[in-house]
Tab-separated table of C-alpha atoms in Angstrom:
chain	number	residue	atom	x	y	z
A	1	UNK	CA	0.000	0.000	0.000
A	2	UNK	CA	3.057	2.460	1.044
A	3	UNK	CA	6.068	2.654	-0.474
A	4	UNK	CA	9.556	4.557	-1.275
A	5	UNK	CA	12.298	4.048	-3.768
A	6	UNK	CA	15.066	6.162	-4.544
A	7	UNK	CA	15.663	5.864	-8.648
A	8	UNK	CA	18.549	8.103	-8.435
A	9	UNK	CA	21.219	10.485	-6.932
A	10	UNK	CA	22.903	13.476	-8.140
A	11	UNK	CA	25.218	13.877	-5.659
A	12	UNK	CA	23.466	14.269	-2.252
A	13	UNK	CA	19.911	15.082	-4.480
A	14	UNK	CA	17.476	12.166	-4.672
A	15	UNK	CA	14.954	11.456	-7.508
A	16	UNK	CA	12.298	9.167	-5.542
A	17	UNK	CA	8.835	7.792	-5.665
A	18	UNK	CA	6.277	7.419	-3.014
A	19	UNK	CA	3.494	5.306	-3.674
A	20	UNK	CA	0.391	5.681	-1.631
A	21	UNK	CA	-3.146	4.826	-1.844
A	22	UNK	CA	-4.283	7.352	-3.505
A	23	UNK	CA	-1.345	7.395	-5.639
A	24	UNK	CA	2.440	7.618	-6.667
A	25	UNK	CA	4.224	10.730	-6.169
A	26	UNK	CA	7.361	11.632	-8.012
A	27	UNK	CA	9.697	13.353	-5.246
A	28	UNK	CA	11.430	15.891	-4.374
A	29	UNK	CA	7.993	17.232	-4.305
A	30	UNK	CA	5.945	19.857	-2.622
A	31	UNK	CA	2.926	19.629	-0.612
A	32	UNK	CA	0.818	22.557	-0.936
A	33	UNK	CA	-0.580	23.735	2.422
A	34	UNK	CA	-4.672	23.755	2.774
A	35	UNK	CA	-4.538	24.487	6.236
A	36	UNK	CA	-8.353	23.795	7.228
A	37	UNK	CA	-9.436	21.856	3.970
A	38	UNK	CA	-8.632	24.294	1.369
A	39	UNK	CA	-6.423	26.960	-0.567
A	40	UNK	CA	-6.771	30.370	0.353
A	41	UNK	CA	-7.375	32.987	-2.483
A	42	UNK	CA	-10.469	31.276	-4.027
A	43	UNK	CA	-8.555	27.939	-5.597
A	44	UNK	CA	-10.337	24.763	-5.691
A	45	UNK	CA	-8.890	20.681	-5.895
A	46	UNK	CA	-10.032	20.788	-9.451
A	47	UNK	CA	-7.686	24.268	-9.999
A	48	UNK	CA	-5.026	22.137	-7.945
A	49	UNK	CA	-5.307	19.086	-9.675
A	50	UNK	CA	-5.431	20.730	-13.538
A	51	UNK	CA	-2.415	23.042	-12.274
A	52	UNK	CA	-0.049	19.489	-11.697
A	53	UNK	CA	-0.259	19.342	-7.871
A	54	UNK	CA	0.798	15.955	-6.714
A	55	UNK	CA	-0.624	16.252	-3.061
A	56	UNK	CA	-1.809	18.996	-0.326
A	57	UNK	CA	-1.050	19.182	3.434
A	58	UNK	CA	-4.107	20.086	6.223
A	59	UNK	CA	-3.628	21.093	9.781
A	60	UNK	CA	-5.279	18.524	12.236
A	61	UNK	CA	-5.541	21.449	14.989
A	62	UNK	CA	-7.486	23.464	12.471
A	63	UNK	CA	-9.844	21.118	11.806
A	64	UNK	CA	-10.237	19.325	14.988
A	65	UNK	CA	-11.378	23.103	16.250
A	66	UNK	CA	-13.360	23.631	12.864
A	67	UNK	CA	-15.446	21.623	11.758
A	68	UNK	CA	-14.543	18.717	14.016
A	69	UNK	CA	-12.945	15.665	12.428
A	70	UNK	CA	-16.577	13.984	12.677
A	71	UNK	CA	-18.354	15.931	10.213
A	72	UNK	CA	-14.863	15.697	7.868
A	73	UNK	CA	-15.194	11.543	8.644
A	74	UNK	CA	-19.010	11.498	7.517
A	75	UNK	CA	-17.711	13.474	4.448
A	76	UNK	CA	-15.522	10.726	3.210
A	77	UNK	CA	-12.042	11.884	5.005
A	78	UNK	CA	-10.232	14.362	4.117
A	79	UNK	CA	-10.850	13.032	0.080
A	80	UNK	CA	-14.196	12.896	0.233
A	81	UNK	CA	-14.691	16.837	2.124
A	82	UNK	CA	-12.582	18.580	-0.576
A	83	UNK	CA	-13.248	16.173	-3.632
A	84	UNK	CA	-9.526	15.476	-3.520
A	85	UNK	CA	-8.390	12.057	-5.428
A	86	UNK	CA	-4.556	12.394	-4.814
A	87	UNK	CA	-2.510	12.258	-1.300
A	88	UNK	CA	-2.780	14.116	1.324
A	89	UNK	CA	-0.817	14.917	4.674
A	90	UNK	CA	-1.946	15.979	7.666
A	91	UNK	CA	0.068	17.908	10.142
A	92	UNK	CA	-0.391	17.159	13.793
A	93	UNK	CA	-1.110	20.405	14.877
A	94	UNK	CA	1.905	20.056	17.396
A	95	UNK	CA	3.570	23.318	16.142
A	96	UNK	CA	0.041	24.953	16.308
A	97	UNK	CA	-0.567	24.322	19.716
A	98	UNK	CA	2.688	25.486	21.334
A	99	UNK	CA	2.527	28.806	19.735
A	100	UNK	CA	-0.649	29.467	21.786
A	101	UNK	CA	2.011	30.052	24.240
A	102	UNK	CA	0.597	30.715	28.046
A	103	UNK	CA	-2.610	29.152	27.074
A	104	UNK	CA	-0.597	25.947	26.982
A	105	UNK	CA	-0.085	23.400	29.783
A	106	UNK	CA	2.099	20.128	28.866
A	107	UNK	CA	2.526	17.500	31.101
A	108	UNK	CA	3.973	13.751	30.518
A	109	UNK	CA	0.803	12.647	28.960
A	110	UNK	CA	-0.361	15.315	26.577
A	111	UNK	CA	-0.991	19.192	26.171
A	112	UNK	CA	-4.101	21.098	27.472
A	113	UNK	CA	-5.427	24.317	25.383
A	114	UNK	CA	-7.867	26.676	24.665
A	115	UNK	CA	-9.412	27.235	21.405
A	116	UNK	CA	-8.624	30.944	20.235
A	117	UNK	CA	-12.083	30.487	18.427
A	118	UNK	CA	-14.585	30.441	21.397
A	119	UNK	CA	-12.354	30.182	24.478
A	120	UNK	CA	-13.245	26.093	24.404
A	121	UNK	CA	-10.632	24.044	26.226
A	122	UNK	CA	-9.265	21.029	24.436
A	123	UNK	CA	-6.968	18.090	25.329
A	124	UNK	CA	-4.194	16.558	22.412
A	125	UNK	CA	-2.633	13.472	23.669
A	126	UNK	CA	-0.599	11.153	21.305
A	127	UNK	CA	-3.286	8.716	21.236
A	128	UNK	CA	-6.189	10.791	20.621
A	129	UNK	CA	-4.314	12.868	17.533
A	130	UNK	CA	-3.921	9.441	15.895
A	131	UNK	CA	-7.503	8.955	16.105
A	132	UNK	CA	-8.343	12.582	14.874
A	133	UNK	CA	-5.864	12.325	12.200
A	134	UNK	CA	-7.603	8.408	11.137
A	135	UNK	CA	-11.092	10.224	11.323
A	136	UNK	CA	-9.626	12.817	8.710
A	137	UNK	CA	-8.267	10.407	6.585
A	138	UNK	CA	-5.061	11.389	5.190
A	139	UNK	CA	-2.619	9.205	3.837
A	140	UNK	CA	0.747	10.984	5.655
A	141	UNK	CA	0.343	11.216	9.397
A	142	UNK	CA	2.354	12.846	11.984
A	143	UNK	CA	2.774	12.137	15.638
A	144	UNK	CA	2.330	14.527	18.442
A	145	UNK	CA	5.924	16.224	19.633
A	146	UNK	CA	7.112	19.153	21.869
A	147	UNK	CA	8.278	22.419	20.081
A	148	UNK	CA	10.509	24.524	21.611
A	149	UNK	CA	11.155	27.754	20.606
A	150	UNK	CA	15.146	28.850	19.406
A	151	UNK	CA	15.374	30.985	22.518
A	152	UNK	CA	14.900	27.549	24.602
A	153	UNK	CA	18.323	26.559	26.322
A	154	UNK	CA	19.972	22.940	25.376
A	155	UNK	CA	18.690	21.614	28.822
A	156	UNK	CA	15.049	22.290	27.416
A	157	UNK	CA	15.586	21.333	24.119
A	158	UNK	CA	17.059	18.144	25.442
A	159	UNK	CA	13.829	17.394	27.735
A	160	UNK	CA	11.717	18.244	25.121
A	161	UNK	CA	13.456	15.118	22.694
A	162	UNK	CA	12.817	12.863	25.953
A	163	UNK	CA	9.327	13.799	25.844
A	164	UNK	CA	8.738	13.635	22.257
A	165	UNK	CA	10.410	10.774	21.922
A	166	UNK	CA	8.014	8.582	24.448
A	167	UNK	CA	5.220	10.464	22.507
A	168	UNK	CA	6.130	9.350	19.501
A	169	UNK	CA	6.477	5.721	20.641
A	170	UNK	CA	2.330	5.802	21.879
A	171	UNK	CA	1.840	7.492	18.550
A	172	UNK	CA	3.215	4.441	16.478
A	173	UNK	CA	1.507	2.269	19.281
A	174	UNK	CA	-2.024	3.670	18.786
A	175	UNK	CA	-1.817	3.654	14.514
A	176	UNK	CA	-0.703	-0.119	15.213
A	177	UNK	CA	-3.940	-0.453	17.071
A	178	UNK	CA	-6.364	1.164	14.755
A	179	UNK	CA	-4.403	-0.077	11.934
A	180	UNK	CA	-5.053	2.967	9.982
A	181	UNK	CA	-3.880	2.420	6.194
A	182	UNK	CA	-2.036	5.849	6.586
A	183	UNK	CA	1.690	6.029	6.710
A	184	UNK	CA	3.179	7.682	9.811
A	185	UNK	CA	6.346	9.571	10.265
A	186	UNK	CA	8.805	10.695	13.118
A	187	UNK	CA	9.753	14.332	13.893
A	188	UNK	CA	12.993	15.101	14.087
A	189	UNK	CA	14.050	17.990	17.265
A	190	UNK	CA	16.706	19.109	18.471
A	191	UNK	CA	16.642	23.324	17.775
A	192	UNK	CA	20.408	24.379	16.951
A	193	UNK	CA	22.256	21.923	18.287
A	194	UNK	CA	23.395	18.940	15.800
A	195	UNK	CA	24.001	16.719	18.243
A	196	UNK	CA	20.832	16.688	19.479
A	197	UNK	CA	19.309	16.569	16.120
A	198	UNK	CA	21.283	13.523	15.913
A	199	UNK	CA	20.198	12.330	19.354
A	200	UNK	CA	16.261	12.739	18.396
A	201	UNK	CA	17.022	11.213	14.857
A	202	UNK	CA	18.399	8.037	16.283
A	203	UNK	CA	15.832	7.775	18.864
A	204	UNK	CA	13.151	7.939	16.105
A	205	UNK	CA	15.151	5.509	14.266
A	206	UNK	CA	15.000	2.866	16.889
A	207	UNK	CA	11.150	3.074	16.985
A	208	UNK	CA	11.034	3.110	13.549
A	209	UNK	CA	8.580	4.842	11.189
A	210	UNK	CA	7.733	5.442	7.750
A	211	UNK	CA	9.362	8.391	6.953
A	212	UNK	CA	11.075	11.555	9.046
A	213	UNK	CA	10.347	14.712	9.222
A	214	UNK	CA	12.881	17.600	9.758
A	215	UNK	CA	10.997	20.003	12.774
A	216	UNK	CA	11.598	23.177	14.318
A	217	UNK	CA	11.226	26.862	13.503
A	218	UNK	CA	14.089	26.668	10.958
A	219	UNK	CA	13.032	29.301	8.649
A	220	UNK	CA	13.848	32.313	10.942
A	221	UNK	CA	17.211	31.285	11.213
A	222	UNK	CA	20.173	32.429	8.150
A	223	UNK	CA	21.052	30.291	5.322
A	224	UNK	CA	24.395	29.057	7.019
A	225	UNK	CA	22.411	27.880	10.155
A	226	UNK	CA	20.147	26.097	7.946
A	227	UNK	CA	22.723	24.283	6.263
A	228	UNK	CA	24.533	23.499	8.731
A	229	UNK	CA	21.503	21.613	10.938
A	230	UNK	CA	19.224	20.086	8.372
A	231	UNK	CA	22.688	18.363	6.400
A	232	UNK	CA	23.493	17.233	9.954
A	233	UNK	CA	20.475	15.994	10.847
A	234	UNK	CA	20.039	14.288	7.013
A	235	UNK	CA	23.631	12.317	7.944
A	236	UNK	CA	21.725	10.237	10.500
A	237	UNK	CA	18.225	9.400	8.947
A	238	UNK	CA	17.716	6.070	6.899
A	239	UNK	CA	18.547	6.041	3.162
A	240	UNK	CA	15.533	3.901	2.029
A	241	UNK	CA	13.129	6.511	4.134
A	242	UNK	CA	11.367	9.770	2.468
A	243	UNK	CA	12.745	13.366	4.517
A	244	UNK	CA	10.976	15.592	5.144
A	245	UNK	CA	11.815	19.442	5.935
A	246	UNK	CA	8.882	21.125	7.373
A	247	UNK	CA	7.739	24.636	6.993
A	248	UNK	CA	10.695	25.490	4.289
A	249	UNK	CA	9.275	26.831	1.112
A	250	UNK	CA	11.501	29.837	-0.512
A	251	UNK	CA	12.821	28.395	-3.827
A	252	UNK	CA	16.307	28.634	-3.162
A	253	UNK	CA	16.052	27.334	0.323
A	254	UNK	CA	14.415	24.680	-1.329
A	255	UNK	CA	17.119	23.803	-3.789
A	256	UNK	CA	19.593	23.728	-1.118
A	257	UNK	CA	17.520	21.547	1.296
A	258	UNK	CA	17.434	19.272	-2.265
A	259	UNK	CA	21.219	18.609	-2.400
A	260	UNK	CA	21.584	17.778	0.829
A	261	UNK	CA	18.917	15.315	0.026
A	262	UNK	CA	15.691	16.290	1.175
A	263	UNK	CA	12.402	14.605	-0.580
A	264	UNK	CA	9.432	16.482	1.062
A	265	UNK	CA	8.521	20.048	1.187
A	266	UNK	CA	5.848	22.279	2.374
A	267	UNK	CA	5.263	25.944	3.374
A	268	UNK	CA	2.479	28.371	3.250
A	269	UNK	CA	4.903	30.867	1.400
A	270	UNK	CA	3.763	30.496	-2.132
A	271	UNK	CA	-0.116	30.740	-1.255
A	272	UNK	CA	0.925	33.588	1.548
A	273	UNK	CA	2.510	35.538	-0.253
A	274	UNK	CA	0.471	35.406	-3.304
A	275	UNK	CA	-2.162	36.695	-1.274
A	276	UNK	CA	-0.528	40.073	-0.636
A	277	UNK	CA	1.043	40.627	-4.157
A	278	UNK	CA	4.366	38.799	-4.190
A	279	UNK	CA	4.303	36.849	-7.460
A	280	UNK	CA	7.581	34.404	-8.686
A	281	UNK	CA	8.090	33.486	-12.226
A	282	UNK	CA	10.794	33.109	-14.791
A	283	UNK	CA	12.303	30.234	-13.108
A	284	UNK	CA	16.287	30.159	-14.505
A	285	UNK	CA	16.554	26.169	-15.213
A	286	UNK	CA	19.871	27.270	-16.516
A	287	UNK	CA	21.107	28.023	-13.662
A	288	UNK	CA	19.239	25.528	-11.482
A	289	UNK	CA	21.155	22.699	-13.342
A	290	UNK	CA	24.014	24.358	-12.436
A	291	UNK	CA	23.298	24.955	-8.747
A	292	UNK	CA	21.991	21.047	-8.403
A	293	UNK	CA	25.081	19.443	-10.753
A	294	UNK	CA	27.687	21.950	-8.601
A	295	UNK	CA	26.764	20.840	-4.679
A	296	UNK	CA	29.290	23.959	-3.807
A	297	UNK	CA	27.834	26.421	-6.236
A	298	UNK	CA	26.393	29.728	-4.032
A	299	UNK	CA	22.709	29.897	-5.000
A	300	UNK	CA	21.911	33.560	-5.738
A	301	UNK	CA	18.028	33.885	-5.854
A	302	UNK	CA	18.228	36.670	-8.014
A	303	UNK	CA	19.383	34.642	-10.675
A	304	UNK	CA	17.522	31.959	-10.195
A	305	UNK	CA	14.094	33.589	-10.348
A	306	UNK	CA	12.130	36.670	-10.355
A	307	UNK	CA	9.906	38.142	-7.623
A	308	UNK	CA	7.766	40.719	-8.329
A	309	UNK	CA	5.550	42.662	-6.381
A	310	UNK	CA	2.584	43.078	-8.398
A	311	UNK	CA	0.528	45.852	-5.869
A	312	UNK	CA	3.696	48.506	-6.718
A	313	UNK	CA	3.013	51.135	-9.076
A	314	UNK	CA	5.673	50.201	-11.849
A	315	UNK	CA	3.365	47.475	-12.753
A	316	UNK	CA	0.213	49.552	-13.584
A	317	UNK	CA	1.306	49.708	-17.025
A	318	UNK	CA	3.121	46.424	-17.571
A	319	UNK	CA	1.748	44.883	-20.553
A	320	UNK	CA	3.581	41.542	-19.950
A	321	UNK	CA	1.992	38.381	-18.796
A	322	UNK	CA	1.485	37.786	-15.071
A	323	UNK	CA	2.602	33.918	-15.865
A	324	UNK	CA	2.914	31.256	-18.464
A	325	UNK	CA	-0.941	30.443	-19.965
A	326	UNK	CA	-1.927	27.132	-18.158
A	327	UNK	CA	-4.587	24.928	-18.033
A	328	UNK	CA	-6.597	26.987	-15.446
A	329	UNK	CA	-5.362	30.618	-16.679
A	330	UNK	CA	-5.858	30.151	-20.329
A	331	UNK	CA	-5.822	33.507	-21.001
A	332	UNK	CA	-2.525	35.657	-20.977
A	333	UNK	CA	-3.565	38.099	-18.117
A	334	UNK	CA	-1.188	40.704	-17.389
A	335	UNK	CA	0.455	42.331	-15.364
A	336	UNK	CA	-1.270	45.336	-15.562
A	337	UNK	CA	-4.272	44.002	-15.079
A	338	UNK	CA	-3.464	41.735	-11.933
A	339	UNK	CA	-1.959	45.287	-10.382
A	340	UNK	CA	-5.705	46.646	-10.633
A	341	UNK	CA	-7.477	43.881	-9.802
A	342	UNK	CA	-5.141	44.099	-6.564
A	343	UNK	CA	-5.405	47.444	-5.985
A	344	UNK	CA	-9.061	47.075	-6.620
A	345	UNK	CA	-9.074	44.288	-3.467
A	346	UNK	CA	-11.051	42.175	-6.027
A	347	UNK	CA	-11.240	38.668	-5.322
A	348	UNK	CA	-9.880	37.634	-8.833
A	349	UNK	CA	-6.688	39.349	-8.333
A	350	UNK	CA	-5.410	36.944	-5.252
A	351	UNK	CA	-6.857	34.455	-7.119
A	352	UNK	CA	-4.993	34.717	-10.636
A	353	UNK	CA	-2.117	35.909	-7.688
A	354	UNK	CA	-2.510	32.230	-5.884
A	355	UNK	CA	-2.736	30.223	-9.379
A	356	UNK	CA	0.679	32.041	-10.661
A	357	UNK	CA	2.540	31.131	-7.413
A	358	UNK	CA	1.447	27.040	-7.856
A	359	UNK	CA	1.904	26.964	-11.185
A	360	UNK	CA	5.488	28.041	-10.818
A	361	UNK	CA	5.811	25.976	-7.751
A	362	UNK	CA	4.998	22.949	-9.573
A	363	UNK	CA	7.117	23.780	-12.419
A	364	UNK	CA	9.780	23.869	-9.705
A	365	UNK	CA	9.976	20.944	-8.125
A	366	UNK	CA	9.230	19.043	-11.709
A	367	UNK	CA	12.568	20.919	-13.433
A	368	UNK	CA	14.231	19.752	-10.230
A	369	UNK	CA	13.390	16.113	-10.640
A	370	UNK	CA	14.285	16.450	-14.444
A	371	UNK	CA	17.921	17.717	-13.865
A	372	UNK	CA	18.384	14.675	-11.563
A	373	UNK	CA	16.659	12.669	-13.685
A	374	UNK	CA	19.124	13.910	-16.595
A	375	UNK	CA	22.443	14.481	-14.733
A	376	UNK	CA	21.782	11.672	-11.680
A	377	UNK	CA	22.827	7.987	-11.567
């Protein structure tokens, strides 16, 4: 029912497939993030599916608080609630919950909250998110962990991995029970310090799971940081398992997570900052062969790709195309008409806005997989 196979290397970078039941995905790919059940700006599973997107990610927090995973369960799952026939992921809401911050009590069993919707309190144990994440239906599942902020000392960060780690073992436990046909993954920890990362990734080895996921609040930190703690971490996770980096989405961050072989992607950047005007196109697969085929090459985003943004005044007279015509935008909209549409805060704009940002994002991640596919072995 689940499976992974790396086809080929270029360098570090993998070409891979990951077979699920609602279908095969060609990796490195990107999940597109449809927080509570959909994409923001107006886009539909149809839009996503005509556009090329191989699968979507959904926050279990989200929907556990709205509309309850019972009503998504009578829908179908997941599937069934947004007419969505390829994979999906869910998040376990983990990261959602400790940025509530003082409305937040953990203890050795679980975490206690309140719902910044109605004030509600709620209860996430590792048990009970594997049974709200089999009610929603998804095929990728992820286990309950502790998050600690960057500003947490080793000592903390080091308790937290204890914790998470015994979570993560009566996460595996309860799927075992249910027997949910979903495919669960471990969370790798450890903030800035590689030798915790490498701590928390053999941990998670030992239990063993499906795939691993690369956590923590990585995107604030520089490109050298980066580097430095997702290759470390990548050093001690199993070659025949997918990797996933979590919450990383700027293209070059994503080319760089690539080489140091990274399969699995997601980020609300793309839809995010569609939404307020930033649009990226004229992808450079000139000079992405050159930064995958060179592992040293500097990536400079500026060659790379352009990013425009479409609200400033310079574009009220652009004549040029917002984005290549596609099988949803079948008309060569431009520029010029995106800025007023914008301006004009009409709906259509951040929607045209949304459907540029995927279809590049798709086109991404598929010139990726050809360069490896061309240059790999």
């Amino acid at each position: 029912m689940f499976s992974f196979i790396v086809k080929k290397k270029l360098h570090q970078a993998r070409l891979s497939e990951l077979t699920t039941p609602h279908g095969t995905i060609p990796g490195p790919f990107f999940q597109f993030v449809a927080t509570q059940g959909a994409i923001r700006g107006q886009v539909m599973s149809e839009d996503m599916e005509a556009l090329g997107a191989d699968i979507m990610l959904a926050n279990t927090y989200h929907l556990h608080l709205r509309p309850g995973e019972d009503r998504v369960a009578a829908a179908g799952g997941l599937h069934g609630f947004m007419h969505w026939d390829k994979p999906m992921t869910t998040d376990s809401g983990g990261y959602q919950v400790f940025s509530l911050g003082d409305h937040v009590k953990v203890d050795a069993d679980g975490v206690t909250f309140r719902s910044p919707l109605d004030g509600s309190t709620h209860r996430f144990t590792p048990e009970n998110v594997i049974e709200i994440e089999a009610k929603l239906g998804p095929d990728i599942i992820m286990p309950l962990d502790v998050c600690t902020p960057f500003s947490a000392s080793k000592e903390e960060v080091e308790k937290a991995i204890e914790l998470s780690t015994q979570w993560a073992k009566r996460c595996k436990q309860k799927q075992e029970e249910l027997q949910s046909p979903q495919a669960l993954y471990g969370i790798v920890q450890g903030g800035l310090y590689p030798d915790l990362r490498e701590k928390a990734a053999k941990l998670l080895r030992d239990i063993g799971f499906f795939g691993y996921s690369i956590g923590g609040e990585l995107q604030e930190k520089g490109e050298k940081e980066i580097k430095k703690i997702v290759g470390s971490t990548v050093l001690h996770l199993p070659e025949d398992a997918p990797r996933y980096l979590m919450g990383y989405g700027k293209p070059e961050d994503i080319v760089e997570a690539v080489r140091l072989g990274v399969d699995q992607f997601d980020c609300v950047l793309p839809i995010r900052n569609a939404r307020h005007g930033q649009i990226f196109s004229d992808l450079n697969v000139e000079e992405l062969t050159r930064c995958l085929t060179e592992p040293d090459y500097i990536i400079d985003p500026k060659k790379l790709y352009t990013l425009i943004d479409i609200t400033k005044a310079q574009f009220a007279d652009d004549q040029a195309p917002i984005g290549p015509v596609n099988a949803v935008m079948q008309k060569p909209y431009t520029r010029s008409y995106v800025h007023h549409l914008m301006r004009a805060e009409a709906p259509s704009g951040m929607r045209l806005a949304v459907l540029t940002n995927i279809a590049f994002y798709v086109g991404l991640m598929k010139e990726i997989r050809g360069v490896i596919e061309k240059e790999g072995v």
